[in-house]
Every structure is written in structure tokens, then in C-alpha cells.
């Protein structure tokens, strides 16, 4: 019986899961990670806490499953992406807290990069649009503002890495300093055509290869976990950024196959095949994974507020007690009666990219009540997903046939049904909730010799539910046109 340990190092919690050779989850352990907000818009975490807790949940899980470390065949790591750790090679200690992907400290600097007309330069090379979200300007900030960082870098003692790299370096006792293509492609330092750090970009930010990890395929030999950590020298055979890992976990292996993870925010990725196409529709191009010489790319569109909108209804408006109340309220009215909830609390992201917008509730009449507002809030998530999926379809020149869904909001059947109605395609959820960890386990098992090829994985996860469109295309377009009007996008912009 094969056993694969998956480590999911997320933004707000770290998890460990064991899967067997049929992709069945045998157990899970989880611990929360603290965030610090030292200034407005800044978000930091403690790299030592992430490392300690990540190993602790692994040890707890083995104990819980009554399993010895030597029974584990291999490890797959998946992680929050873009978050940057900087540490001293000689002591192994971080020189500054982890700068989290959500941190906006380099926003003004990124604005300057755009004003200087560098957007296309970055996009062609990296697939990304200059933004504080990505690791590059976080590293430049460390070099500029953390005392002694520049000198340490010049000596070759400063190591930069995303969370995967930090975990692997610690787990292997400093033997492996590496990342994979999918994580590298979120740094804005990685050339997605050449599949290597981009020399011109490194020079632009004053960075050197000496301070950056080696880049491996996602399924590869990342060394072994030191045997004193978990009790046996377990090989690490896969590394994937969490959103790419979910795409793999859903087995979206062919062009146009897409998934949406509905969590606090929503992340939509579509496999675009083996060519890195730069998007003209406001999407990011990213490496999905690399394995056995084949590299798959993906379009990505993120929505900042998805489940967070539901949290706002609860915490700020007080019209629901818990997230699951929204479903009964939404279905208690036949429609939102023309109400549109424009949930742009954090600006309007992909594919429109309008920063600094405020949120609004539009189209209310004297008949409008809390149920309409709750329904409109859920509907707003589905409309935002259509914004992104529509851009993906236009860019790929082909339709998405099905949307695979995972994440906390998929518990809401009203939302899943409305999503299918608005997209006019089936929306499918699977029986495994932890699709992100599953993707890393799949890749680890492939590279670790548990499975021969991806074809073996098909059929491991059963479909839990499939939602089919229940309204006509004309009705869906009418509703969506109302949404475009509410967000102020003219129909011309989407042709
Ligand atoms: N039944 C539900 N209906 C609507 N939203 C829900 C429901 N259950 C959970 N959520 C939302 O899903 C989010 C949690 O999903 P999860 O995948 O755990 O997120 P994350 O991984 O980002 O922490 C929360 O923002 C919560 O408001
Ligand atoms: O840890 P999550 O699930 O919030 O995902 C974070 C993403 O990787 C950020 O790009």
C-alpha cells in the first residue's frame, strides 16, 4: 500500500495529509498561521512559525494515523505563492519576516514601473503585469531597506525563496536550495519562454542568481527530509504552487480545461497547453507545471473578494449569522429583482484591473430586502467568474466545456447552480475537498514511482455533484449585461 504525504502550506494555515495509491485521503492535520499587519496594507508572517508548524502537523498526522515515517513513500509540497522569505545561509535564520503575497508595500513602486512603460517588457518575459503581489519587488525592497541585506547578498550569504524553497531548504538541512517552475513563474523574475531566471530582470532589480534557488521541474528529485525530523529520510518528489496544484488535482491536463477555487478570494486557472501565450485580455500567464520535459502553461485570473463578501455580510452588515445562512436566504426570493452587488472593496481585478474602486449595491427598489442583497452578493461572485472565464475563452478562441470547482463556497448549492446558469456550462465538484493537496500528492506519486502516468489517476476522485444550466443563454446574457452595466464596462470591451 503506497502512502504519499502532502504538505499544504497555505496563507492562513498549514496542513498535512496522507493519500493512498487510489488517491484516497487517509487523514489530515492543520494549524493556523498568524499574520502581522505592521502598517496599512502590509502583511507579514513568521517563516520559523511556518516551518515549525508545518513539521508539527506532519508529526501529529503520523501519530494520528498510527503510521511510521518509513511507511511514507514520498512527499509533495504545495504552498501559498509569491510570499518571499529572505534568510542567512550561514545561520539558517530569516533576516526579516516573510512578506506575504497580500502585502502592498511596493504598490507605489510598481505604479512607477507601469508609468515608465515597462508593463509589456515584464509581461512578455514573465507573463505577469507589474504588481506588488509578485515576489520581485518584495526582494528589491528587502535589499533596499533591511539593514545589512545588500552586503550579505554580495557575500553570497543571502538566500531568497518562496515558501516551498524555505521548507525544502530546512527539510533537507540546507542541501537542496530549489523551487519549481510553477512557483518561479509567480516571482516576476522568471522568463516563462526560457524557463530560467531572466538575466535582464535580475539586473534591473539588483538581484543575483547566487541569491536565488535552482529551478526544477514540478515532479523531480528535491532531496530527502533529514531523518531526525520525522523519523525517516523521506524523499520530496514534487513541488507546486497551490493554485497550479489544484488545477493538477482536478486533472485539468488538456487545453481549455479550467478550475475555480472558491475560498476567501477565487482563483481561476485554465490550462492553455504547451505554449506561453501573453494575454491581451488582462489575464496572467503562468507555468502550470513541468514534468518529464513537458511544460504546461495556464491563464490565471484572480478575484479578490469571493467568500470574503459573505464574511462582510456577516461582520459588517450583520444580516447573516454564518456563511451557510446565505443559501436559504438567496433561494427564498425568486431573483435578486435587479439588484447588483458590486463587491469591488479591493478594486476590480482580472480582467479589468481598475484599482481604487469602491463597492456599491445598485438597482434597489422599495421592495428590496436582506434576502435580495444576500442573493446579489452571491451572484456577484458568479458574475466575476464569468468576467474571467469569458476573457479566457476569448483569448483561447475556444470555449471552456466544464468548470471544476473546489473551496469552501462550493458548499453553497445556490451559488454553484447560478454559476452554471451564468456561464452556460456545467459546474462540477468532486468528492475530495482538498484538491490542492491532492494535486501535490498526484505529482509526488508520479515522480516517486507510485503511478506510471497521469492516465492512472483518472477515476480516483468521483464527481460529487454536477450543476447544469437551468436558464436560457438569452436570459443569462441579459443578467450578465446588467452586471456589466453595474460595473461600468461596455459590451464593446468584451469582444
Ligand atoms: N455555505 C457557504 N456559502 C457561502 N460561502 C461560504 C459557505 N461556506 C463557506 N463559505 C465561505 O468560504 C470561505 C472559506 O473557504 P476556504 O476554501 O476555507 O477559504 P480559504 O482557503 O481562502 O481560507 C469563507 O470566506 C466563507 O465565507
Ligand atoms: O494560501 P491561499 O489558498 O490563500 O492561496 C494563495 C495564493 O497562492 C496566492 O497567489
Short mmCIF file of C-alpha atoms in Angstrom, two decimals, residues 85-466:
data_model
loop_
_atom_site.label_atom_id
_atom_site.label_comp_id
_atom_site.label_asym_id
_atom_site.label_seq_id
_atom_site.Cartn_x
_atom_site.Cartn_y
_atom_site.Cartn_z
CA UNK A 85 11.43 34.73 2.64
CA UNK A 86 14.99 36.05 2.96
CA UNK A 87 17.44 34.15 5.15
CA UNK A 88 21.10 33.89 6.05
CA UNK A 89 22.78 30.82 4.57
CA UNK A 90 25.29 30.68 7.43
CA UNK A 91 22.81 30.70 10.32
CA UNK A 92 19.68 29.41 8.56
CA UNK A 93 17.72 32.24 10.21
CA UNK A 94 15.39 34.63 8.37
CA UNK A 95 16.69 38.19 8.29
CA UNK A 96 13.18 39.64 8.03
CA UNK A 97 9.58 38.36 8.34
CA UNK A 98 8.04 36.68 5.28
CA UNK A 99 6.49 39.34 3.04
CA UNK A 100 3.12 37.84 2.17
CA UNK A 101 1.63 37.91 -1.34
CA UNK A 102 -1.17 40.14 0.01
CA UNK A 103 1.33 42.80 1.15
CA UNK A 104 1.02 46.09 -0.75
CA UNK A 105 4.22 47.79 0.45
CA UNK A 106 5.68 48.04 -3.05
CA UNK A 107 2.48 49.29 -4.71
CA UNK A 108 3.79 52.80 -5.42
CA UNK A 109 7.00 51.39 -6.88
CA UNK A 110 5.00 49.07 -9.16
CA UNK A 111 2.92 52.07 -10.24
CA UNK A 112 6.16 53.76 -11.31
CA UNK A 113 7.19 50.69 -13.31
CA UNK A 114 3.92 50.93 -15.21
CA UNK A 115 4.25 54.69 -15.71
CA UNK A 116 7.72 54.11 -17.13
CA UNK A 117 6.08 51.94 -19.81
CA UNK A 118 7.61 48.68 -18.60
CA UNK A 119 4.40 46.65 -18.43
CA UNK A 120 4.87 44.98 -21.80
CA UNK A 121 8.55 44.25 -21.10
CA UNK A 122 7.64 42.39 -17.94
CA UNK A 123 4.59 40.72 -19.45
CA UNK A 124 6.44 39.34 -22.47
CA UNK A 125 9.17 37.87 -20.31
CA UNK A 126 7.26 36.73 -17.22
CA UNK A 127 3.58 36.53 -18.22
CA UNK A 128 2.81 38.88 -15.31
CA UNK A 129 1.80 42.53 -15.06
CA UNK A 130 3.94 44.57 -12.60
CA UNK A 131 2.20 44.40 -9.24
CA UNK A 132 3.12 44.34 -5.55
CA UNK A 133 1.51 40.86 -5.47
CA UNK A 134 4.58 39.18 -7.03
CA UNK A 135 7.89 38.41 -5.28
CA UNK A 136 10.29 40.54 -7.38
CA UNK A 137 9.63 43.95 -5.85
CA UNK A 138 9.43 42.38 -2.38
CA UNK A 139 13.03 41.13 -2.85
CA UNK A 140 14.13 44.54 -4.14
CA UNK A 141 12.53 46.08 -1.03
CA UNK A 142 14.48 43.74 1.27
CA UNK A 143 17.75 44.66 -0.44
CA UNK A 144 16.99 48.35 -0.09
CA UNK A 145 15.51 48.56 3.39
CA UNK A 146 16.70 45.64 5.53
CA UNK A 147 19.91 46.55 7.26
CA UNK A 148 22.91 44.59 6.04
CA UNK A 149 20.90 42.74 3.35
CA UNK A 150 22.84 44.14 0.42
CA UNK A 151 26.22 43.27 1.92
CA UNK A 152 25.00 39.79 2.83
CA UNK A 153 23.76 39.35 -0.75
CA UNK A 154 27.11 40.49 -2.16
CA UNK A 155 28.87 37.88 0.01
CA UNK A 156 26.52 35.24 -1.41
CA UNK A 157 25.06 34.51 2.05
CA UNK A 158 21.58 35.92 1.49
CA UNK A 159 19.08 33.40 0.20
CA UNK A 160 15.72 34.42 -1.23
CA UNK A 161 12.93 31.94 -1.69
CA UNK A 162 9.21 31.40 -1.83
CA UNK A 163 7.64 29.21 0.88
CA UNK A 164 8.35 25.95 -0.99
CA UNK A 165 12.06 26.80 -1.16
CA UNK A 166 12.17 27.75 2.51
CA UNK A 167 10.53 24.47 3.55
CA UNK A 168 12.74 22.31 1.31
CA UNK A 169 15.94 24.06 2.42
CA UNK A 170 15.07 23.42 6.06
CA UNK A 171 13.77 19.91 5.49
CA UNK A 172 16.93 18.84 3.67
CA UNK A 173 19.24 20.52 6.20
CA UNK A 174 20.30 23.14 3.64
CA UNK A 175 21.22 20.54 1.00
CA UNK A 176 18.54 21.49 -1.53
CA UNK A 177 18.03 25.14 -2.46
CA UNK A 178 15.37 24.84 -5.14
CA UNK A 179 11.95 25.83 -6.40
CA UNK A 180 9.78 24.53 -9.24
CA UNK A 181 8.62 26.17 -12.47
CA UNK A 182 5.13 26.92 -11.15
CA UNK A 183 6.39 28.83 -8.09
CA UNK A 184 9.20 30.51 -10.05
CA UNK A 185 6.64 31.76 -12.56
CA UNK A 186 4.98 33.84 -9.79
CA UNK A 187 8.08 35.82 -8.87
CA UNK A 188 8.19 38.17 -11.91
CA UNK A 189 11.88 37.20 -12.19
CA UNK A 190 11.33 34.04 -14.23
CA UNK A 191 11.34 34.01 -18.02
CA UNK A 192 8.46 31.73 -19.00
CA UNK A 193 9.83 31.22 -22.53
CA UNK A 194 13.39 30.27 -21.47
CA UNK A 195 12.29 28.59 -18.22
CA UNK A 196 15.06 30.29 -16.28
CA UNK A 197 15.67 33.38 -14.17
CA UNK A 198 15.72 36.34 -16.55
CA UNK A 199 19.19 37.95 -16.52
CA UNK A 200 17.91 41.40 -17.54
CA UNK A 201 15.19 41.43 -14.89
CA UNK A 202 17.62 40.27 -12.20
CA UNK A 203 19.93 43.13 -13.16
CA UNK A 204 17.02 45.57 -13.19
CA UNK A 205 16.18 44.72 -9.56
CA UNK A 206 19.83 44.41 -8.48
CA UNK A 207 19.46 40.67 -7.81
CA UNK A 208 21.93 37.88 -8.50
CA UNK A 209 21.49 34.18 -9.27
CA UNK A 210 23.60 33.41 -6.20
CA UNK A 211 20.70 34.61 -4.07
CA UNK A 212 18.04 32.61 -5.91
CA UNK A 213 17.19 28.90 -5.88
CA UNK A 214 17.77 26.37 -8.64
CA UNK A 215 14.65 25.72 -10.69
CA UNK A 216 13.47 22.14 -11.15
CA UNK A 217 10.51 20.53 -12.84
CA UNK A 218 7.46 20.21 -10.55
CA UNK A 219 7.90 16.46 -10.31
CA UNK A 220 11.61 15.94 -9.58
CA UNK A 221 14.16 14.81 -7.00
CA UNK A 222 14.20 17.53 -4.33
CA UNK A 223 16.31 15.52 -1.90
CA UNK A 224 15.22 13.82 1.32
CA UNK A 225 13.81 15.13 4.57
CA UNK A 226 16.51 14.82 7.24
CA UNK A 227 15.77 11.61 9.11
CA UNK A 228 15.84 13.25 12.56
CA UNK A 229 12.87 15.46 11.59
CA UNK A 230 10.11 12.89 11.00
CA UNK A 231 11.97 9.71 11.84
CA UNK A 232 12.97 8.54 8.34
CA UNK A 233 14.65 10.06 5.26
CA UNK A 234 11.54 10.59 3.10
CA UNK A 235 12.11 11.79 -0.49
CA UNK A 236 10.48 15.03 -1.64
CA UNK A 237 9.40 14.37 -5.22
CA UNK A 238 7.03 17.23 -6.07
CA UNK A 239 6.58 20.95 -5.59
CA UNK A 240 3.68 23.01 -6.96
CA UNK A 241 2.22 26.44 -6.26
CA UNK A 242 -1.18 25.93 -4.63
CA UNK A 243 -3.40 27.18 -7.48
CA UNK A 244 -1.49 25.17 -10.09
CA UNK A 245 -1.66 22.20 -7.74
CA UNK A 246 -5.45 22.48 -7.60
CA UNK A 247 -5.52 22.57 -11.43
CA UNK A 248 -3.50 19.35 -11.41
CA UNK A 249 -5.65 17.86 -8.65
CA UNK A 250 -8.71 18.43 -10.85
CA UNK A 251 -6.77 16.72 -13.68
CA UNK A 252 -7.20 19.72 -15.98
CA UNK A 253 -4.44 18.37 -18.20
CA UNK A 254 -5.74 19.42 -21.60
CA UNK A 255 -6.08 22.82 -23.23
CA UNK A 256 -9.16 24.84 -22.11
CA UNK A 257 -9.80 22.67 -19.03
CA UNK A 258 -10.41 25.07 -16.17
CA UNK A 259 -10.97 25.19 -12.43
CA UNK A 260 -12.09 27.75 -9.90
CA UNK A 261 -11.15 27.58 -6.22
CA UNK A 262 -13.81 29.49 -4.29
CA UNK A 263 -12.17 30.48 -1.00
CA UNK A 264 -11.68 33.90 0.60
CA UNK A 265 -10.84 35.04 -2.92
CA UNK A 266 -11.38 32.99 -6.06
CA UNK A 267 -8.61 31.75 -8.34
CA UNK A 268 -9.49 30.64 -11.84
CA UNK A 269 -6.91 28.80 -13.93
CA UNK A 270 -7.27 27.33 -17.41
CA UNK A 271 -4.74 25.00 -18.99
CA UNK A 272 -3.57 26.60 -22.27
CA UNK A 273 -1.29 23.81 -23.46
CA UNK A 274 2.45 23.90 -24.06
CA UNK A 275 2.86 27.45 -25.41
CA UNK A 276 3.17 30.54 -23.19
CA UNK A 277 0.73 32.99 -24.76
CA UNK A 278 0.78 36.59 -23.47
CA UNK A 279 -2.77 37.69 -22.71
CA UNK A 280 -4.33 40.73 -24.36
CA UNK A 281 -7.41 40.29 -22.17
CA UNK A 282 -5.98 41.20 -18.77
CA UNK A 283 -5.10 37.66 -17.69
CA UNK A 284 -1.82 36.42 -16.29
CA UNK A 285 0.17 33.67 -18.00
CA UNK A 286 1.78 31.25 -15.63
CA UNK A 287 3.50 27.88 -15.69
CA UNK A 288 1.04 25.21 -14.62
CA UNK A 289 3.71 22.53 -14.09
CA UNK A 290 6.69 20.89 -15.70
CA UNK A 291 7.15 17.16 -15.72
CA UNK A 292 9.24 14.79 -17.85
CA UNK A 293 10.25 17.54 -20.25
CA UNK A 294 6.68 18.72 -20.89
CA UNK A 295 5.68 22.16 -19.60
CA UNK A 296 2.03 23.13 -19.41
CA UNK A 297 1.01 26.78 -19.14
CA UNK A 298 -2.13 28.33 -17.73
CA UNK A 299 -4.08 31.57 -17.84
CA UNK A 300 -4.94 32.84 -14.41
CA UNK A 301 -7.48 35.37 -13.22
CA UNK A 302 -7.95 36.11 -9.55
CA UNK A 303 -10.94 37.61 -7.81
CA UNK A 304 -10.00 39.35 -4.58
CA UNK A 305 -13.37 39.04 -2.84
CA UNK A 306 -15.36 35.81 -3.08
CA UNK A 307 -16.07 34.16 0.31
CA UNK A 308 -14.86 37.44 1.82
CA UNK A 309 -18.09 39.05 0.54
CA UNK A 310 -20.04 36.59 2.67
CA UNK A 311 -17.81 37.49 5.62
CA UNK A 312 -18.65 41.14 5.02
CA UNK A 313 -22.39 40.41 5.07
CA UNK A 314 -21.90 38.71 8.43
CA UNK A 315 -19.38 41.02 10.12
CA UNK A 316 -20.22 44.44 8.69
CA UNK A 317 -23.91 44.27 7.77
CA UNK A 318 -24.89 41.66 10.35
CA UNK A 319 -27.63 40.26 8.08
CA UNK A 320 -26.41 36.67 8.37
CA UNK A 321 -25.10 34.75 11.38
CA UNK A 322 -23.00 32.26 9.49
CA UNK A 323 -21.83 31.75 5.90
CA UNK A 324 -24.19 28.85 5.25
CA UNK A 325 -27.24 31.06 6.06
CA UNK A 326 -26.79 32.69 2.67
CA UNK A 327 -28.14 29.76 0.69
CA UNK A 328 -31.60 29.65 2.29
CA UNK A 329 -31.90 33.44 2.13
CA UNK A 330 -30.88 33.56 -1.55
CA UNK A 331 -33.36 30.87 -2.54
CA UNK A 332 -36.20 32.43 -0.52
CA UNK A 333 -36.62 35.01 -3.29
CA UNK A 334 -37.17 34.14 -6.98
CA UNK A 335 -34.47 36.57 -8.14
CA UNK A 336 -32.42 39.50 -6.92
CA UNK A 337 -35.05 41.71 -8.65
CA UNK A 338 -32.50 43.83 -10.48
CA UNK A 339 -30.15 44.32 -7.51
CA UNK A 340 -26.44 44.08 -8.32
CA UNK A 341 -23.87 43.87 -5.55
CA UNK A 342 -20.66 45.35 -6.95
CA UNK A 343 -18.19 43.86 -4.48
CA UNK A 344 -15.17 45.91 -5.55
CA UNK A 345 -13.98 46.56 -1.99
CA UNK A 346 -10.40 45.97 -3.14
CA UNK A 347 -10.68 47.29 -6.67
CA UNK A 348 -11.79 45.38 -9.74
CA UNK A 349 -9.14 42.77 -10.61
CA UNK A 350 -8.81 40.47 -13.63
CA UNK A 351 -9.61 41.03 -16.41
CA UNK A 352 -10.49 44.72 -15.90
CA UNK A 353 -7.80 45.87 -13.45
CA UNK A 354 -9.35 49.02 -12.05
CA UNK A 355 -7.61 49.82 -8.77
CA UNK A 356 -9.08 52.02 -6.10
CA UNK A 357 -12.76 51.41 -6.89
CA UNK A 358 -15.31 51.43 -4.11
CA UNK A 359 -18.00 48.79 -3.69
CA UNK A 360 -21.72 49.52 -4.20
CA UNK A 361 -25.17 47.94 -4.16
CA UNK A 362 -27.15 49.02 -7.20
CA UNK A 363 -30.67 48.72 -8.55
CA UNK A 364 -32.51 48.67 -5.21
CA UNK A 365 -36.23 49.47 -5.02
CA UNK A 366 -38.59 49.85 -2.03
CA UNK A 367 -39.26 46.12 -2.32
CA UNK A 368 -35.58 45.20 -1.81
CA UNK A 369 -34.88 43.32 1.40
CA UNK A 370 -31.96 41.49 3.01
CA UNK A 371 -32.63 38.32 1.01
CA UNK A 372 -32.18 40.19 -2.26
CA UNK A 373 -28.93 41.71 -1.04
CA UNK A 374 -27.58 38.34 0.11
CA UNK A 375 -28.59 36.78 -3.19
CA UNK A 376 -26.98 39.62 -5.15
CA UNK A 377 -23.78 39.20 -3.10
CA UNK A 378 -23.53 35.51 -4.04
CA UNK A 379 -24.44 36.31 -7.64
CA UNK A 380 -21.61 38.86 -7.78
CA UNK A 381 -19.10 36.04 -7.31
CA UNK A 382 -20.59 34.14 -10.24
CA UNK A 383 -20.55 37.27 -12.44
CA UNK A 384 -16.91 37.93 -11.58
CA UNK A 385 -16.08 34.34 -12.53
CA UNK A 386 -17.82 34.86 -15.88
CA UNK A 387 -15.74 38.04 -16.38
CA UNK A 388 -12.61 35.91 -16.10
CA UNK A 389 -13.81 32.76 -17.87
CA UNK A 390 -15.17 34.91 -20.71
CA UNK A 391 -11.75 36.57 -21.12
CA UNK A 392 -10.11 33.13 -21.11
CA UNK A 393 -12.43 31.82 -23.80
CA UNK A 394 -11.90 34.89 -25.99
CA UNK A 395 -8.14 34.59 -25.59
CA UNK A 396 -8.02 30.85 -26.28
CA UNK A 397 -10.52 31.10 -29.12
CA UNK A 398 -12.35 28.11 -27.69
CA UNK A 399 -14.99 27.54 -25.02
CA UNK A 400 -14.43 26.03 -21.58
CA UNK A 401 -16.62 22.94 -21.58
CA UNK A 402 -16.91 22.45 -17.82
CA UNK A 403 -15.76 24.40 -14.79
CA UNK A 404 -14.28 22.25 -12.00
CA UNK A 405 -14.93 23.82 -8.61
CA UNK A 406 -13.43 23.45 -5.15
CA UNK A 407 -13.08 25.54 -1.97
CA UNK A 408 -15.38 26.49 0.92
CA UNK A 409 -18.04 28.26 -1.17
CA UNK A 410 -18.79 25.14 -3.21
CA UNK A 411 -20.91 24.04 -0.23
CA UNK A 412 -23.38 26.65 -1.44
CA UNK A 413 -25.59 24.91 -3.99
CA UNK A 414 -27.37 28.10 -4.96
CA UNK A 415 -24.04 29.65 -5.98
CA UNK A 416 -22.94 26.56 -7.93
CA UNK A 417 -26.27 26.44 -9.79
CA UNK A 418 -26.22 30.17 -10.52
CA UNK A 419 -22.61 29.83 -11.70
CA UNK A 420 -23.65 27.18 -14.19
CA UNK A 421 -26.61 29.33 -15.32
CA UNK A 422 -24.45 32.39 -15.89
CA UNK A 423 -21.60 30.54 -17.61
CA UNK A 424 -23.99 28.30 -19.54
CA UNK A 425 -21.70 25.33 -18.92
CA UNK A 426 -21.76 22.54 -16.32
CA UNK A 427 -20.03 23.20 -13.00
CA UNK A 428 -18.64 20.13 -11.30
CA UNK A 429 -17.47 19.48 -7.74
CA UNK A 430 -15.52 16.41 -6.61
CA UNK A 431 -15.67 14.14 -3.57
CA UNK A 432 -12.19 15.21 -2.40
CA UNK A 433 -12.38 18.63 -0.74
CA UNK A 434 -8.60 19.10 -0.51
CA UNK A 435 -7.92 19.29 -4.24
CA UNK A 436 -4.84 21.47 -3.70
CA UNK A 437 -3.10 18.84 -1.57
CA UNK A 438 -4.34 16.10 -3.89
CA UNK A 439 -2.57 17.76 -6.85
CA UNK A 440 0.75 17.76 -4.98
CA UNK A 441 0.20 14.14 -3.94
CA UNK A 442 -0.55 13.17 -7.56
CA UNK A 443 2.64 14.83 -8.82
CA UNK A 444 4.71 13.37 -5.97
CA UNK A 445 3.32 9.89 -6.64
CA UNK A 446 4.06 10.18 -10.36
CA UNK A 447 7.64 11.35 -9.84
CA UNK A 448 8.09 8.94 -6.91
CA UNK A 449 7.09 5.89 -8.94
CA UNK A 450 3.70 5.18 -7.30
CA UNK A 451 1.93 5.71 -10.64
CA UNK A 452 3.24 5.33 -14.17
CA UNK A 453 1.35 8.19 -15.79
CA UNK A 454 -1.50 10.63 -15.26
CA UNK A 455 -3.96 8.35 -17.05
CA UNK A 456 -3.84 6.12 -13.96
CA UNK A 457 -5.20 8.97 -11.83
CA UNK A 458 -8.44 9.41 -13.76
CA UNK A 459 -11.30 7.90 -11.84
CA UNK A 460 -9.70 8.22 -8.37
CA UNK A 461 -11.95 11.11 -7.40
CA UNK A 462 -15.63 10.71 -8.00
CA UNK A 463 -17.75 13.62 -9.09
CA UNK A 464 -19.78 14.80 -6.11
CA UNK A 465 -22.20 16.99 -8.00
CA UNK A 466 -22.67 18.46 -11.44
#
